[in-house]
Short mmCIF file of C-alpha atoms in Angstrom, two decimals:
data_model
loop_
_atom_site.label_atom_id
_atom_site.label_comp_id
_atom_site.label_asym_id
_atom_site.label_seq_id
_atom_site.Cartn_x
_atom_site.Cartn_y
_atom_site.Cartn_z
CA UNK A 404 93.12 -0.08 86.64
CA UNK A 405 90.43 2.78 86.64
CA UNK A 406 91.28 5.71 84.44
CA UNK A 407 88.18 7.66 84.32
CA UNK A 408 85.04 8.52 86.57
CA UNK A 409 81.87 9.97 85.96
CA UNK A 410 79.56 10.86 88.93
CA UNK A 411 75.86 10.94 89.27
CA UNK A 412 73.63 11.85 87.47
CA UNK A 413 75.45 9.87 84.58
CA UNK A 414 72.98 9.86 81.72
CA UNK A 415 72.73 7.37 78.97
CA UNK A 416 70.26 7.95 76.13
CA UNK A 417 68.17 5.43 74.53
CA UNK A 418 68.57 4.81 70.75
CA UNK A 419 65.45 6.80 69.76
CA UNK A 420 63.53 9.60 71.41
CA UNK A 421 60.89 7.40 72.85
CA UNK A 422 63.49 5.20 74.62
CA UNK A 423 63.90 6.07 78.35
CA UNK A 424 66.96 7.52 79.74
CA UNK A 425 69.11 5.61 82.24
CA UNK A 426 70.95 7.34 85.11
CA UNK A 427 73.82 5.47 86.99
CA UNK A 428 75.37 6.48 90.28
CA UNK A 429 78.80 6.16 89.07
CA UNK A 430 80.45 4.94 85.67
CA UNK A 431 84.17 3.96 85.86
CA UNK A 432 86.39 3.22 82.73
CA UNK A 433 89.30 0.90 82.92
CA UNK A 434 92.61 1.29 81.15
CA UNK A 435 91.35 -1.32 78.62
CA UNK A 436 88.02 0.38 78.10
CA UNK A 437 86.03 -1.79 80.15
CA UNK A 438 83.12 -0.29 82.06
CA UNK A 439 82.17 -0.56 85.92
CA UNK A 440 78.60 0.76 86.69
CA UNK A 441 78.34 1.13 90.46
CA UNK A 442 74.88 1.46 92.07
CA UNK A 443 73.98 1.94 95.68
CA UNK A 444 70.45 0.55 96.50
CA UNK A 445 68.88 1.47 99.72
CA UNK A 446 65.70 -0.48 99.36
CA UNK A 447 64.36 -3.27 97.30
CA UNK A 448 62.46 -2.53 94.14
CA UNK A 449 60.14 -4.66 91.99
CA UNK A 450 61.97 -6.11 88.97
CA UNK A 451 65.36 -5.28 90.52
CA UNK A 452 67.07 -8.04 88.52
CA UNK A 453 65.55 -7.15 85.18
CA UNK A 454 66.74 -3.45 85.90
CA UNK A 455 70.32 -4.74 86.27
CA UNK A 456 70.03 -6.64 82.88
CA UNK A 457 68.66 -3.57 81.31
CA UNK A 458 71.52 -1.35 82.57
CA UNK A 459 74.20 -3.93 81.22
CA UNK A 460 72.44 -3.95 77.96
CA UNK A 461 72.46 -0.05 77.70
CA UNK A 462 76.22 0.02 78.12
CA UNK A 463 76.72 -2.85 75.66
CA UNK A 464 74.60 -1.09 73.16
CA UNK A 465 76.49 2.14 73.56
CA UNK A 466 79.71 0.55 72.35
CA UNK A 467 78.50 -0.35 68.91
CA UNK A 468 79.19 2.05 66.10
CA UNK A 469 76.37 3.53 64.24
CA UNK A 470 75.63 2.51 60.63
CA UNK A 471 77.53 -0.22 58.77
CA UNK A 472 80.49 -0.16 61.34
CA UNK A 473 78.03 -1.47 63.77
CA UNK A 474 78.66 -5.03 62.15
CA UNK A 475 81.66 -5.08 64.28
CA UNK A 476 80.61 -6.80 67.56
CA UNK A 477 83.90 -6.79 69.43
CA UNK A 478 83.04 -5.53 72.93
CA UNK A 479 84.74 -4.54 75.91
CA UNK A 480 84.08 -5.86 79.46
CA UNK A 481 80.99 -4.60 81.37
CA UNK A 482 80.63 -5.06 85.16
CA UNK A 483 77.53 -4.07 87.17
CA UNK A 484 78.34 -3.65 90.87
CA UNK A 485 75.63 -3.10 93.42
CA UNK A 486 75.91 -2.23 96.85
CA UNK A 487 72.55 -3.24 98.58
CA UNK A 488 71.35 -2.01 101.96
CA UNK A 489 68.96 -4.89 101.94
CA UNK A 490 68.55 -8.69 101.17
CA UNK A 491 67.15 -9.86 98.15
CA UNK A 492 63.95 -12.00 98.78
CA UNK A 493 65.55 -15.07 97.53
CA UNK A 494 69.25 -14.63 98.87
CA UNK A 495 71.17 -16.83 101.14
CA UNK A 496 71.34 -14.82 104.42
CA UNK A 497 74.82 -16.24 105.26
CA UNK A 498 76.41 -14.89 101.97
CA UNK A 499 76.93 -11.18 101.16
CA UNK A 500 78.67 -11.39 97.93
CA UNK A 501 77.37 -12.75 94.66
CA UNK A 502 79.55 -13.30 91.53
CA UNK A 503 76.98 -13.60 88.59
CA UNK A 504 77.78 -14.33 84.83
CA UNK A 505 76.74 -15.96 81.72
CA UNK A 506 77.19 -19.81 82.42
CA UNK A 507 76.90 -22.90 80.53
CA UNK A 508 74.99 -24.88 83.22
CA UNK A 509 75.45 -28.19 81.91
CA UNK A 510 79.21 -28.03 81.67
CA UNK A 511 79.38 -26.03 83.85
CA UNK A 512 81.70 -23.26 82.58
CA UNK A 513 81.57 -19.56 81.77
CA UNK A 514 80.08 -18.99 78.51
CA UNK A 515 80.68 -15.41 78.08
CA UNK A 516 83.51 -13.65 80.25
CA UNK A 517 83.00 -10.04 79.39
CA UNK A 518 79.75 -9.43 81.36
CA UNK A 519 79.37 -9.91 85.24
CA UNK A 520 77.27 -8.76 88.01
CA UNK A 521 78.81 -8.24 91.58
CA UNK A 522 76.04 -7.88 94.22
CA UNK A 523 77.03 -7.22 97.82
CA UNK A 524 74.27 -7.47 100.46
CA UNK A 525 75.52 -5.20 103.30
CA UNK A 526 73.15 -6.45 106.06
CA UNK A 527 74.77 -10.00 105.50
CA UNK A 528 78.27 -8.66 106.20
CA UNK A 529 78.57 -9.35 109.76
CA UNK A 530 82.43 -9.52 110.27
CA UNK A 531 83.91 -7.74 113.22
CA UNK A 532 87.11 -5.50 113.25
CA UNK A 533 89.30 -8.26 114.33
CA UNK A 534 87.92 -10.60 111.67
CA UNK A 535 88.77 -8.44 108.69
CA UNK A 536 91.45 -9.87 106.41
CA UNK A 537 91.24 -8.71 102.75
CA UNK A 538 90.85 -5.18 101.39
CA UNK A 539 87.18 -5.95 100.25
CA UNK A 540 86.33 -6.94 103.81
CA UNK A 541 87.92 -3.64 104.97
CA UNK A 542 85.99 -1.53 102.46
CA UNK A 543 82.72 -3.21 103.30
CA UNK A 544 83.15 -2.75 107.08
CA UNK A 545 83.85 0.91 106.53
CA UNK A 546 80.84 1.25 104.13
CA UNK A 547 78.44 -0.44 106.68
CA UNK A 548 79.81 1.21 109.93
CA UNK A 549 81.09 4.47 108.77
CA UNK A 550 78.26 6.26 110.68
CA UNK A 551 79.04 4.78 114.08
CA UNK A 552 82.87 4.86 113.88
CA UNK A 553 84.51 7.61 115.94
CA UNK A 554 88.05 7.42 114.59
CA UNK A 555 89.80 5.24 112.15
CA UNK A 556 90.68 1.99 113.48
CA UNK A 557 94.45 1.31 113.50
CA UNK A 558 94.32 -1.42 110.78
CA UNK A 559 92.65 1.16 108.35
CA UNK A 560 95.15 3.76 108.74
CA UNK A 561 96.26 3.81 105.11
CA UNK A 562 95.99 6.94 102.78
CA UNK A 563 92.98 5.60 100.93
CA UNK A 564 90.89 4.72 104.02
CA UNK A 565 91.92 8.18 105.55
CA UNK A 566 90.60 9.99 102.49
CA UNK A 567 87.33 8.17 102.99
CA UNK A 568 87.07 9.31 106.50
CA UNK A 569 87.91 12.88 105.48
CA UNK A 570 85.07 12.93 102.86
CA UNK A 571 82.57 11.35 105.53
CA UNK A 572 83.59 14.29 107.92
CA UNK A 573 82.92 16.95 105.45
CA UNK A 574 79.61 15.51 104.38
CA UNK A 575 78.60 15.63 108.00
CA UNK A 576 79.48 19.21 108.53
CA UNK A 577 76.81 21.87 109.51
CA UNK A 578 76.01 24.50 106.79
CA UNK A 579 78.01 27.18 108.75
CA UNK A 580 80.93 24.70 109.29
CA UNK A 581 80.85 23.78 105.43
CA UNK A 582 80.95 27.53 104.52
CA UNK A 583 84.05 28.07 106.85
CA UNK A 584 85.65 24.70 105.41
CA UNK A 585 84.99 25.81 101.80
CA UNK A 586 86.37 29.40 102.66
CA UNK A 587 89.55 27.89 104.11
CA UNK A 588 90.08 25.59 101.13
CA UNK A 589 89.55 28.51 98.61
CA UNK A 590 92.13 30.64 100.58
CA UNK A 591 94.55 27.87 100.33
CA UNK A 592 93.93 27.25 96.70
CA UNK A 593 94.18 30.88 96.05
CA UNK A 594 97.65 31.07 97.63
CA UNK A 595 98.72 28.00 95.91
CA UNK A 596 97.74 29.36 92.60
CA UNK A 597 99.63 32.82 93.41
CA UNK A 598 102.75 30.91 94.33
CA UNK A 599 102.43 28.83 91.20
CA UNK A 600 101.99 31.96 89.00
CA UNK A 601 105.03 33.72 90.55
CA UNK A 602 106.95 30.56 89.94
CA UNK A 603 105.97 30.24 86.52
CA UNK A 604 106.69 34.20 85.80
CA UNK A 605 110.18 33.82 87.31
CA UNK A 606 111.13 30.77 85.03
CA UNK A 607 109.69 32.49 82.02
CA UNK A 608 111.70 35.79 83.00
CA UNK A 609 114.92 33.51 83.51
CA UNK A 610 114.34 31.94 80.04
CA UNK A 611 113.87 35.24 78.34
CA UNK A 612 117.14 36.67 79.92
CA UNK A 613 119.05 33.63 78.78
CA UNK A 614 117.58 34.04 75.24
CA UNK A 615 118.30 37.62 75.11
CA UNK A 616 121.92 37.11 76.36
CA UNK A 617 122.49 34.44 73.68
CA UNK A 618 120.94 36.83 70.98
CA UNK A 619 123.09 39.57 72.03
CA UNK A 620 126.10 37.57 71.75
CA UNK A 621 125.15 36.18 68.28
CA UNK A 622 124.25 39.71 66.99
CA UNK A 623 127.50 41.08 68.26
CA UNK A 624 129.44 38.32 66.39
CA UNK A 625 127.48 39.32 63.21
CA UNK A 626 128.32 42.92 63.42
CA UNK A 627 132.05 42.62 64.58
CA UNK A 628 133.14 39.41 62.67
CA UNK A 629 131.03 39.60 59.31
CA UNK A 630 130.22 43.42 59.20
CA UNK A 631 126.40 42.71 58.90
CA UNK A 632 124.22 45.67 58.42
CA UNK A 633 121.35 46.28 60.91
CA UNK A 634 118.81 44.71 58.39
CA UNK A 635 121.02 41.72 57.77
CA UNK A 636 121.81 41.04 61.57
CA UNK A 637 118.06 41.34 62.49
CA UNK A 638 116.98 39.05 59.44
CA UNK A 639 119.71 36.32 60.59
CA UNK A 640 119.09 36.48 64.06
CA UNK A 641 115.25 37.09 63.92
CA UNK A 642 115.65 39.96 66.57
CA UNK A 643 114.11 43.43 65.97
CA UNK A 644 115.97 46.26 64.14
CA UNK A 645 115.77 48.22 67.61
CA UNK A 646 117.62 45.37 69.36
CA UNK A 647 120.27 45.27 66.81
CA UNK A 648 120.64 48.93 66.97
CA UNK A 649 121.10 48.77 70.69
CA UNK A 650 123.77 46.05 70.39
CA UNK A 651 125.64 48.18 67.79
CA UNK A 652 125.35 51.30 70.09
CA UNK A 653 126.70 49.35 72.92
CA UNK A 654 129.70 47.99 70.69
CA UNK A 655 130.48 51.58 69.58
CA UNK A 656 130.43 52.74 73.20
CA UNK A 657 133.10 50.12 74.17
CA UNK A 658 135.24 51.03 71.37
CA UNK A 659 135.43 54.56 72.43
CA UNK A 660 136.35 53.54 75.91
#
């Protein structure tokens, strides 16, 4: 479960002034502290694989405490997830998903299960709407075909997918349309804040009235039953002298009537 998101530009500093900074598109933190680095790449770059390894090493290095405490090498999982709008030079054009980890190639079995790379080549994802089965396939279909979809397909009419379409529609607004949209959102939030403030004030007033009534009864009892002076009643009830004097005056008025 993802518990925290950091959006671009997400900056990670090197260990020293001369080490370069690293920027990630999106950093997600899981409920067990695991890190998910999400990158969107529109075109191939030289040393692409080396860069992915460097990304992972940066996140891993950030986990180690400074000084002598750094001798504890217990690490949380790190996952590098790349959405590629191109095919890698040596990739299999019939595959779109690559799950990569540290392996013992002779066994074969996983050598270390806390580091993994997930590469998705969108050009190789060629499934049509009727062929979609898993949530992953539906997500990839949306990411690849969002620009040409005029409406949400029936099988994608879930809240999370509708939210994606809403964001895409907002991103496509003109400057004037965006200003009107932002103004309407601001007006709605202002009204919601006003209603929330009024409800909060009403609740506080109700609590204050209830508290004052209880204090009134308590002070009355101190005066009538125990003969407390104003100072004694104020000290016992933690009320003001003025409040105690008001209660005493009310009691005197009732006795006259």
